[in-house]
Amino acid sequence: MTQHQHIECVEPTVQRHGHQLVVFQCAEVKRSARTVHQWAPLQSRLPEIPAGARAGRRLWDTASMPLVDPGPIIAQAHERGLAVIGANVSTIQMVRGVVRAAEDAQRPVLIQFNRSGLSLIGGVDVAAVVVKSVAEHSEAEIALHLDHADTLDELSAAINAGFGSVMIDGSTLSFDQHLTLAQSAKGLVTWSRLPLEAELGHVAGDEAGVTIGDASWTDPDEAARFVEATGVDWLAVAVGNTHGGPAVGGLQAERLRAIRDAVSIPLVLHGASGLTEDEIQAAVNLGVAKINVGTALHQAAASAMGEWLAGHPSDLRGALSLAEKRVNESVLALLNAPWAK
């Protein structure tokens, strides 16, 4: 099939060409008295399809890779009115602290990397190997999630590295541009059967090393349109939450309730480090099934290292060990909350 061949289509997709993938988007073309659709390549060729993806299985089988599928975990939490922690990390010590907390609490956790975290640890392939290596020595249920990617290339790299779920973030785009990007992302993840998260609205603050300006709260009607048109699996919402700081004027419970009533999929709350325990509990009661925490964990690690190095200026190993311990304690406290799955 070439770029100029016309076929009926309803959404973006990924198709095999030899041993590679090409992402296509659907563009309407008027011809005669009817509307047909034209498949046009959306980006350059993507990497080889992993063998597991061809069979519709997980990229890493549980027999050789201990990372779990986060889809059923989030779905079960949503059904039970609970939430799963999404812990944003950037070092192996943070990974170790999170995994140990999950094992101690006997709760599942999504270990998440955004762009700045990936930059520090060495990229998606290194991140995947690190998390797998730590998780395989634990009985904890650990999933691996890509946070705040804004290009299909980032999604493709994470999928092929073995991430279990991914997020596409077009929240700085117009609604129509964002919808198109999310549709293309859904087409990309469909062949691997991975859950796709998207953010609608605009959570302000500092995320992935980028300072984000004023917040734009999620509109319930737009949320319904967006979810129906894109088929995303999880929706991150802006309801007073802020990246890297306290909630702006507190959690907007009525807005969150309206969003919950407008869509049926699990909701995600970013910027939970700035929320009170009561606000998190209220959010979970209103359909939030994944709670992202990053700032509090990085602050705990940084504070621990500073504390240790103040008394032991040349003992980096001791500083890193204390950072791991403090991250473990922070995550364990969250996992022992009544709302945690």
mmCIF file of C-alpha atoms in Angstrom:
data_model
loop_
_atom_site.group_PDB
_atom_site.id
_atom_site.type_symbol
_atom_site.label_atom_id
_atom_site.label_comp_id
_atom_site.label_asym_id
_atom_site.label_seq_id
_atom_site.Cartn_x
_atom_site.Cartn_y
_atom_site.Cartn_z
ATOM 1 C CA MET A 1 0.000 0.000 0.000
ATOM 2 C CA THR A 2 1.377 3.446 -0.904
ATOM 3 C CA GLN A 3 0.698 6.882 0.461
ATOM 4 C CA HIS A 4 -1.648 7.573 -2.459
ATOM 5 C CA GLN A 5 -3.795 4.458 -2.168
ATOM 6 C CA HIS A 6 -7.293 5.172 -0.829
ATOM 7 C CA ILE A 7 -9.033 2.899 1.654
ATOM 8 C CA GLU A 8 -11.760 3.246 4.232
ATOM 9 C CA CYS A 9 -10.389 3.901 7.713
ATOM 10 C CA VAL A 10 -11.576 5.181 11.044
ATOM 11 C CA GLU A 11 -8.474 5.813 13.141
ATOM 12 C CA PRO A 12 -4.655 5.950 13.022
ATOM 13 C CA THR A 13 -2.866 2.615 12.965
ATOM 14 C CA VAL A 14 0.504 0.916 12.751
ATOM 15 C CA GLN A 15 1.097 -1.471 9.881
ATOM 16 C CA ARG A 16 3.948 -3.830 9.055
ATOM 17 C CA HIS A 17 6.149 -3.189 6.027
ATOM 18 C CA GLY A 18 8.625 -6.056 5.876
ATOM 19 C CA HIS A 19 10.300 -6.184 9.275
ATOM 20 C CA GLN A 20 9.434 -2.619 10.244
ATOM 21 C CA LEU A 21 6.468 -0.528 11.323
ATOM 22 C CA VAL A 22 4.999 2.579 9.780
ATOM 23 C CA VAL A 23 2.558 4.789 11.677
ATOM 24 C CA PHE A 24 -0.331 6.071 9.568
ATOM 25 C CA GLN A 25 -2.853 8.767 10.276
ATOM 26 C CA CYS A 26 -6.210 9.096 8.584
ATOM 27 C CA ALA A 27 -6.935 12.175 6.486
ATOM 28 C CA GLU A 28 -10.269 12.763 4.792
ATOM 29 C CA VAL A 29 -10.107 13.217 1.024
ATOM 30 C CA LYS A 30 -13.097 14.419 -0.998
ATOM 31 C CA ARG A 31 -13.569 12.505 -4.213
ATOM 32 C CA SER A 32 -16.642 12.655 -6.449
ATOM 33 C CA ALA A 33 -19.827 12.466 -4.368
ATOM 34 C CA ARG A 34 -18.382 10.558 -1.419
ATOM 35 C CA THR A 35 -15.729 10.987 1.229
ATOM 36 C CA VAL A 36 -12.866 8.533 1.247
ATOM 37 C CA HIS A 37 -9.868 8.395 3.552
ATOM 38 C CA GLN A 38 -6.201 8.462 2.738
ATOM 39 C CA TRP A 39 -3.531 6.807 4.834
ATOM 40 C CA ALA A 40 -0.490 9.064 5.111
ATOM 41 C CA PRO A 41 2.765 8.168 6.902
ATOM 42 C CA LEU A 42 2.858 10.095 10.180
ATOM 43 C CA GLN A 43 6.524 9.548 10.990
ATOM 44 C CA SER A 44 9.584 7.680 9.780
ATOM 45 C CA ARG A 45 9.904 3.934 10.060
ATOM 46 C CA LEU A 46 9.912 2.525 13.561
ATOM 47 C CA PRO A 47 12.059 -0.284 14.973
ATOM 48 C CA GLU A 48 11.628 -4.012 14.452
ATOM 49 C CA ILE A 49 8.506 -5.452 16.105
ATOM 50 C CA PRO A 50 9.471 -7.530 19.146
ATOM 51 C CA ALA A 51 8.515 -11.195 18.815
ATOM 52 C CA GLY A 52 6.113 -10.977 21.745
ATOM 53 C CA ALA A 53 4.190 -8.175 20.079
ATOM 54 C CA ARG A 54 3.524 -10.243 16.963
ATOM 55 C CA ALA A 55 1.720 -12.836 19.048
ATOM 56 C CA GLY A 56 -0.204 -10.187 20.958
ATOM 57 C CA ARG A 57 1.632 -11.041 24.178
ATOM 58 C CA ARG A 58 3.549 -8.875 26.600
ATOM 59 C CA LEU A 59 6.873 -7.599 25.342
ATOM 60 C CA TRP A 60 8.582 -9.377 28.207
ATOM 61 C CA ASP A 61 7.043 -12.668 29.325
ATOM 62 C CA THR A 62 6.664 -13.123 33.063
ATOM 63 C CA ALA A 63 8.754 -16.295 32.847
ATOM 64 C CA SER A 64 11.863 -14.244 32.077
ATOM 65 C CA MET A 65 10.816 -10.734 33.058
ATOM 66 C CA PRO A 66 9.171 -10.002 36.419
ATOM 67 C CA LEU A 67 7.518 -6.749 35.409
ATOM 68 C CA VAL A 68 3.732 -6.987 35.438
ATOM 69 C CA ASP A 69 1.029 -5.660 33.128
ATOM 70 C CA PRO A 70 -0.330 -2.460 34.746
ATOM 71 C CA GLY A 71 -3.627 -2.579 32.845
ATOM 72 C CA PRO A 72 -5.419 -5.120 35.060
ATOM 73 C CA ILE A 73 -3.917 -3.558 38.195
ATOM 74 C CA ILE A 74 -5.348 -0.116 37.422
ATOM 75 C CA ALA A 75 -8.661 -1.625 36.274
ATOM 76 C CA GLN A 76 -9.045 -3.574 39.518
ATOM 77 C CA ALA A 77 -8.191 -0.531 41.605
ATOM 78 C CA HIS A 78 -10.778 1.499 39.690
ATOM 79 C CA GLU A 79 -13.459 -1.128 40.229
ATOM 80 C CA ARG A 80 -12.731 -1.327 43.949
ATOM 81 C CA GLY A 81 -12.536 2.429 44.561
ATOM 82 C CA LEU A 82 -8.803 2.310 45.291
ATOM 83 C CA ALA A 83 -5.691 3.763 43.652
ATOM 84 C CA VAL A 84 -2.221 2.592 42.652
ATOM 85 C CA ILE A 85 0.902 4.657 43.294
ATOM 86 C CA GLY A 86 2.833 5.866 40.250
ATOM 87 C CA ALA A 87 6.287 6.637 41.672
ATOM 88 C CA ASN A 88 8.441 8.913 39.508
ATOM 89 C CA VAL A 89 12.123 8.080 39.941
ATOM 90 C CA SER A 90 15.453 8.956 38.355
ATOM 91 C CA THR A 91 18.162 6.818 40.027
ATOM 92 C CA ILE A 92 18.726 3.170 40.854
ATOM 93 C CA GLN A 93 18.595 4.009 44.566
ATOM 94 C CA MET A 94 15.104 5.446 44.109
ATOM 95 C CA VAL A 95 14.072 2.332 42.172
ATOM 96 C CA ARG A 96 15.383 0.118 44.980
ATOM 97 C CA GLY A 97 13.570 2.156 47.621
ATOM 98 C CA VAL A 98 10.265 1.965 45.742
ATOM 99 C CA VAL A 99 10.503 -1.774 45.053
ATOM 100 C CA ARG A 100 11.358 -2.534 48.671
ATOM 101 C CA ALA A 101 8.371 -0.476 49.840
ATOM 102 C CA ALA A 102 6.064 -2.350 47.460
ATOM 103 C CA GLU A 103 7.354 -5.651 48.800
ATOM 104 C CA ASP A 104 7.025 -4.574 52.435
ATOM 105 C CA ALA A 105 3.455 -3.319 51.926
ATOM 106 C CA GLN A 106 2.510 -6.134 49.538
ATOM 107 C CA ARG A 107 1.051 -3.558 47.166
ATOM 108 C CA PRO A 108 1.610 -3.085 43.407
ATOM 109 C CA VAL A 109 3.487 0.011 42.219
ATOM 110 C CA LEU A 110 4.102 1.638 38.848
ATOM 111 C CA ILE A 111 7.689 2.858 38.589
ATOM 112 C CA GLN A 112 7.631 5.844 36.264
ATOM 113 C CA PHE A 113 10.233 7.782 34.299
ATOM 114 C CA ASN A 114 9.720 11.165 32.684
ATOM 115 C CA ARG A 115 12.198 12.817 30.332
ATOM 116 C CA SER A 116 14.469 14.233 33.047
ATOM 117 C CA GLY A 117 14.501 10.929 34.926
ATOM 118 C CA LEU A 118 15.432 9.048 31.768
ATOM 119 C CA SER A 119 18.184 11.549 31.036
ATOM 120 C CA LEU A 120 19.720 10.990 34.459
ATOM 121 C CA ILE A 121 19.544 7.195 34.466
ATOM 122 C CA GLY A 122 20.722 6.811 30.863
ATOM 123 C CA GLY A 123 17.645 6.392 28.644
ATOM 124 C CA VAL A 124 14.734 3.986 28.231
ATOM 125 C CA ASP A 125 16.833 0.869 27.687
ATOM 126 C CA VAL A 126 18.901 1.443 30.825
ATOM 127 C CA ALA A 127 15.782 2.316 32.828
ATOM 128 C CA ALA A 128 14.083 -0.903 31.756
ATOM 129 C CA VAL A 129 17.104 -3.057 32.606
ATOM 130 C CA VAL A 130 17.554 -1.371 36.000
ATOM 131 C CA VAL A 131 13.918 -1.815 37.017
ATOM 132 C CA LYS A 132 13.854 -5.404 35.753
ATOM 133 C CA SER A 133 17.066 -6.249 37.593
ATOM 134 C CA VAL A 134 15.792 -4.852 40.891
ATOM 135 C CA ALA A 135 12.290 -6.291 40.506
ATOM 136 C CA GLU A 136 13.456 -9.819 39.717
ATOM 137 C CA HIS A 137 14.907 -10.075 43.226
ATOM 138 C CA SER A 138 11.591 -9.070 44.773
ATOM 139 C CA GLU A 139 8.156 -10.633 45.073
ATOM 140 C CA ALA A 140 6.495 -7.236 44.606
ATOM 141 C CA GLU A 141 4.208 -6.481 41.663
ATOM 142 C CA ILE A 142 6.153 -3.843 39.732
ATOM 143 C CA ALA A 143 5.094 -2.234 36.456
ATOM 144 C CA LEU A 144 7.109 0.204 34.333
ATOM 145 C CA HIS A 145 5.479 3.351 32.917
ATOM 146 C CA LEU A 146 6.665 6.147 30.609
ATOM 147 C CA ASP A 147 5.468 9.513 31.905
ATOM 148 C CA HIS A 148 4.889 12.739 29.939
ATOM 149 C CA ALA A 149 6.159 11.816 26.473
ATOM 150 C CA ASP A 150 5.073 14.235 23.768
ATOM 151 C CA THR A 151 6.270 12.459 20.626
ATOM 152 C CA LEU A 152 5.510 9.107 19.014
ATOM 153 C CA ASP A 153 9.230 8.391 18.782
ATOM 154 C CA GLU A 154 9.469 8.480 22.587
ATOM 155 C CA LEU A 155 6.545 6.079 22.869
ATOM 156 C CA SER A 156 8.055 3.717 20.313
ATOM 157 C CA ALA A 157 11.419 3.656 22.103
ATOM 158 C CA ALA A 158 9.790 2.898 25.456
ATOM 159 C CA ILE A 159 7.556 0.176 24.012
ATOM 160 C CA ASN A 160 10.492 -1.567 22.388
ATOM 161 C CA ALA A 161 12.532 -1.258 25.591
ATOM 162 C CA GLY A 162 9.814 -3.142 27.469
ATOM 163 C CA PHE A 163 7.788 -0.480 29.260
ATOM 164 C CA GLY A 164 4.363 -1.777 30.265
ATOM 165 C CA SER A 165 2.386 1.434 29.711
ATOM 166 C CA VAL A 166 3.009 4.880 28.230
ATOM 167 C CA MET A 167 1.652 8.408 28.433
ATOM 168 C CA ILE A 168 1.246 10.850 25.552
ATOM 169 C CA ASP A 169 1.108 14.462 26.703
ATOM 170 C CA GLY A 170 -0.293 16.993 24.253
ATOM 171 C CA SER A 171 -1.741 19.178 26.982
ATOM 172 C CA THR A 172 0.036 22.290 25.677
ATOM 173 C CA LEU A 173 -1.581 21.860 22.231
ATOM 174 C CA SER A 174 -5.000 22.967 21.087
ATOM 175 C CA PHE A 175 -7.816 20.508 21.746
ATOM 176 C CA ASP A 176 -7.958 19.366 18.111
ATOM 177 C CA GLN A 177 -4.162 18.997 17.841
ATOM 178 C CA HIS A 178 -4.075 17.096 21.103
ATOM 179 C CA LEU A 179 -6.871 14.799 19.967
ATOM 180 C CA THR A 180 -5.028 14.007 16.725
ATOM 181 C CA LEU A 181 -1.795 13.266 18.598
ATOM 182 C CA ALA A 182 -3.588 10.980 21.055
ATOM 183 C CA GLN A 183 -5.330 9.133 18.211
ATOM 184 C CA SER A 184 -1.960 8.524 16.576
ATOM 185 C CA ALA A 185 -0.502 7.350 19.884
ATOM 186 C CA LYS A 186 -3.401 4.942 20.353
ATOM 187 C CA GLY A 187 -2.723 3.522 16.910
ATOM 188 C CA LEU A 188 0.909 3.030 17.871
ATOM 189 C CA VAL A 189 0.239 1.174 21.134
ATOM 190 C CA THR A 190 -2.580 -0.986 19.770
ATOM 191 C CA TRP A 191 -0.283 -3.659 18.310
ATOM 192 C CA SER A 192 1.465 -4.108 21.669
ATOM 193 C CA ARG A 193 -1.757 -3.983 23.710
ATOM 194 C CA LEU A 194 -0.258 -1.497 26.163
ATOM 195 C CA PRO A 195 -2.417 0.912 28.165
ATOM 196 C CA LEU A 196 -2.217 4.527 26.976
ATOM 197 C CA GLU A 197 -2.527 7.494 29.323
ATOM 198 C CA ALA A 198 -3.208 11.034 28.139
ATOM 199 C CA GLU A 199 -3.601 14.326 29.968
ATOM 200 C CA LEU A 200 -6.488 16.666 29.227
ATOM 201 C CA GLY A 201 -6.314 20.109 30.702
ATOM 202 C CA HIS A 202 -3.030 21.553 31.835
ATOM 203 C CA VAL A 203 -1.395 20.749 35.177
ATOM 204 C CA ALA A 204 0.879 23.679 36.043
ATOM 205 C CA GLY A 205 4.227 23.540 37.846
ATOM 206 C CA ASP A 206 7.591 21.940 37.131
ATOM 207 C CA GLU A 207 7.547 18.606 35.315
ATOM 208 C CA ALA A 208 10.331 16.735 33.527
ATOM 209 C CA GLY A 209 12.689 19.676 33.991
ATOM 210 C CA VAL A 210 10.300 22.111 32.302
ATOM 211 C CA THR A 211 8.454 24.875 34.129
ATOM 212 C CA ILE A 212 4.834 24.853 32.989
ATOM 213 C CA GLY A 213 2.814 28.060 33.119
ATOM 214 C CA ASP A 214 -0.751 28.709 34.172
ATOM 215 C CA ALA A 215 -3.037 25.770 34.725
ATOM 216 C CA SER A 216 -5.987 25.019 32.483
ATOM 217 C CA TRP A 217 -8.511 22.867 34.284
ATOM 218 C CA THR A 218 -10.039 19.814 32.616
ATOM 219 C CA ASP A 219 -13.465 20.451 31.115
ATOM 220 C CA PRO A 220 -15.866 17.516 31.697
ATOM 221 C CA ASP A 221 -17.570 17.865 28.292
ATOM 222 C CA GLU A 222 -14.219 17.976 26.493
ATOM 223 C CA ALA A 223 -13.105 14.961 28.523
ATOM 224 C CA ALA A 224 -16.070 12.944 27.252
ATOM 225 C CA ARG A 225 -15.357 13.943 23.631
ATOM 226 C CA PHE A 226 -11.641 13.272 23.985
ATOM 227 C CA VAL A 227 -12.002 9.810 25.510
ATOM 228 C CA GLU A 228 -14.607 8.730 22.969
ATOM 229 C CA ALA A 229 -12.567 9.981 20.002
ATOM 230 C CA THR A 230 -9.169 8.641 21.091
ATOM 231 C CA GLY A 231 -9.871 5.442 23.009
ATOM 232 C CA VAL A 232 -7.226 6.254 25.637
ATOM 233 C CA ASP A 233 -7.205 3.901 28.607
ATOM 234 C CA TRP A 234 -6.424 6.330 31.440
ATOM 235 C CA LEU A 235 -7.089 10.075 31.620
ATOM 236 C CA ALA A 236 -4.903 12.435 33.642
ATOM 237 C CA VAL A 237 -6.904 15.433 34.822
ATOM 238 C CA ALA A 238 -6.204 18.977 36.011
ATOM 239 C CA VAL A 239 -8.468 19.692 38.972
ATOM 240 C CA GLY A 240 -6.405 21.991 41.182
ATOM 241 C CA ASN A 241 -3.366 19.700 41.360
ATOM 242 C CA THR A 242 0.079 21.144 40.574
ATOM 243 C CA HIS A 243 3.393 19.597 39.564
ATOM 244 C CA GLY A 244 6.036 20.240 42.197
ATOM 245 C CA GLY A 245 3.893 22.208 44.634
ATOM 246 C CA PRO A 246 0.687 22.513 46.632
ATOM 247 C CA ALA A 247 -2.704 22.324 44.924
ATOM 248 C CA VAL A 248 -3.925 25.651 43.520
ATOM 249 C CA GLY A 249 -6.792 26.571 45.813
ATOM 250 C CA GLY A 250 -7.260 22.958 46.828
ATOM 251 C CA LEU A 251 -8.666 19.970 44.992
ATOM 252 C CA GLN A 252 -11.694 20.834 42.825
ATOM 253 C CA ALA A 253 -13.908 17.982 43.929
ATOM 254 C CA GLU A 254 -17.014 19.029 41.999
ATOM 255 C CA ARG A 255 -15.064 19.313 38.745
ATOM 256 C CA LEU A 256 -13.555 15.894 39.367
ATOM 257 C CA ARG A 257 -16.994 14.460 40.102
ATOM 258 C CA ALA A 258 -18.320 15.836 36.796
ATOM 259 C CA ILE A 259 -15.378 14.337 34.901
ATOM 260 C CA ARG A 260 -15.929 10.977 36.573
ATOM 261 C CA ASP A 261 -19.579 11.065 35.549
ATOM 262 C CA ALA A 262 -18.640 12.013 31.955
ATOM 263 C CA VAL A 263 -16.136 9.207 31.311
ATOM 264 C CA SER A 264 -15.938 5.583 32.378
ATOM 265 C CA ILE A 265 -12.174 5.055 32.324
ATOM 266 C CA PRO A 266 -9.758 5.297 35.279
ATOM 267 C CA LEU A 267 -8.566 8.816 36.084
ATOM 268 C CA VAL A 268 -5.001 9.788 36.978
ATOM 269 C CA LEU A 269 -3.916 12.541 39.347
ATOM 270 C CA HIS A 270 -0.505 14.102 38.738
ATOM 271 C CA GLY A 271 1.135 16.393 41.266
ATOM 272 C CA ALA A 272 -0.092 14.444 44.284
ATOM 273 C CA SER A 273 2.956 15.493 46.327
ATOM 274 C CA GLY A 274 1.180 18.798 46.973
ATOM 275 C CA LEU A 275 -2.140 17.280 48.081
ATOM 276 C CA THR A 276 -3.266 16.532 51.617
ATOM 277 C CA GLU A 277 -4.231 13.012 52.673
ATOM 278 C CA ASP A 278 -7.878 14.046 52.766
ATOM 279 C CA GLU A 279 -7.656 15.476 49.228
ATOM 280 C CA ILE A 280 -6.096 12.273 47.901
ATOM 281 C CA GLN A 281 -8.787 10.183 49.582
ATOM 282 C CA ALA A 282 -11.482 12.427 48.087
ATOM 283 C CA ALA A 283 -9.904 12.112 44.628
ATOM 284 C CA VAL A 284 -9.835 8.315 44.865
ATOM 285 C CA ASN A 285 -13.475 8.310 45.946
ATOM 286 C CA LEU A 286 -14.227 10.269 42.757
ATOM 287 C CA GLY A 287 -12.661 7.869 40.263
ATOM 288 C CA VAL A 288 -8.908 8.471 40.450
ATOM 289 C CA ALA A 289 -7.172 5.086 40.173
ATOM 290 C CA LYS A 290 -3.535 6.179 39.775
ATOM 291 C CA ILE A 291 -1.805 8.697 42.026
ATOM 292 C CA ASN A 292 1.483 10.091 40.695
ATOM 293 C CA VAL A 293 4.127 11.093 43.228
ATOM 294 C CA GLY A 294 7.520 12.449 42.221
ATOM 295 C CA THR A 295 8.440 15.715 43.915
ATOM 296 C CA ALA A 296 8.087 14.316 47.444
ATOM 297 C CA LEU A 297 10.319 11.356 46.583
ATOM 298 C CA HIS A 298 13.030 13.494 45.011
ATOM 299 C CA GLN A 299 12.893 15.922 47.930
ATOM 300 C CA ALA A 300 13.257 13.035 50.370
ATOM 301 C CA ALA A 301 16.278 11.693 48.485
ATOM 302 C CA ALA A 302 17.948 15.085 48.086
ATOM 303 C CA SER A 303 17.378 16.033 51.715
ATOM 304 C CA ALA A 304 18.825 12.730 52.902
ATOM 305 C CA MET A 305 21.945 13.137 50.787
ATOM 306 C CA GLY A 306 22.471 16.702 51.977
ATOM 307 C CA GLU A 307 22.010 15.631 55.581
ATOM 308 C CA TRP A 308 24.527 12.809 55.270
ATOM 309 C CA LEU A 309 27.135 14.741 53.302
ATOM 310 C CA ALA A 310 27.036 17.604 55.805
ATOM 311 C CA GLY A 311 28.611 15.264 58.339
ATOM 312 C CA HIS A 312 30.434 12.926 55.928
ATOM 313 C CA PRO A 313 31.588 15.121 53.002
ATOM 314 C CA SER A 314 33.359 12.343 51.086
ATOM 315 C CA ASP A 315 30.987 9.444 51.773
ATOM 316 C CA LEU A 316 28.832 9.299 48.651
ATOM 317 C CA ARG A 317 27.892 5.672 49.294
ATOM 318 C CA GLY A 318 26.446 6.543 52.675
ATOM 319 C CA ALA A 319 24.503 9.453 51.173
ATOM 320 C CA LEU A 320 23.010 7.278 48.447
ATOM 321 C CA SER A 321 22.099 4.583 50.960
ATOM 322 C CA LEU A 322 20.274 7.087 53.167
ATOM 323 C CA ALA A 323 18.484 8.510 50.106
ATOM 324 C CA GLU A 324 17.230 5.015 49.251
ATOM 325 C CA LYS A 325 16.017 4.538 52.824
ATOM 326 C CA ARG A 326 14.093 7.830 52.832
ATOM 327 C CA VAL A 327 12.445 7.093 49.482
ATOM 328 C CA ASN A 328 11.461 3.690 50.826
ATOM 329 C CA GLU A 329 9.884 5.276 53.898
ATOM 330 C CA SER A 330 8.005 7.868 51.819
ATOM 331 C CA VAL A 331 6.525 5.294 49.443
ATOM 332 C CA LEU A 332 5.723 2.873 52.246
ATOM 333 C CA ALA A 333 3.693 5.561 54.022
ATOM 334 C CA LEU A 334 1.638 6.086 50.855
ATOM 335 C CA LEU A 335 1.141 2.370 50.278
ATOM 336 C CA ASN A 336 -0.207 1.954 53.788
ATOM 337 C CA ALA A 337 -2.891 4.594 53.205
ATOM 338 C CA PRO A 338 -6.493 3.284 53.260
ATOM 339 C CA TRP A 339 -7.027 4.231 49.599
ATOM 340 C CA ALA A 340 -3.983 2.325 48.264
ATOM 341 C CA LYS A 341 -4.530 -0.921 46.332
#
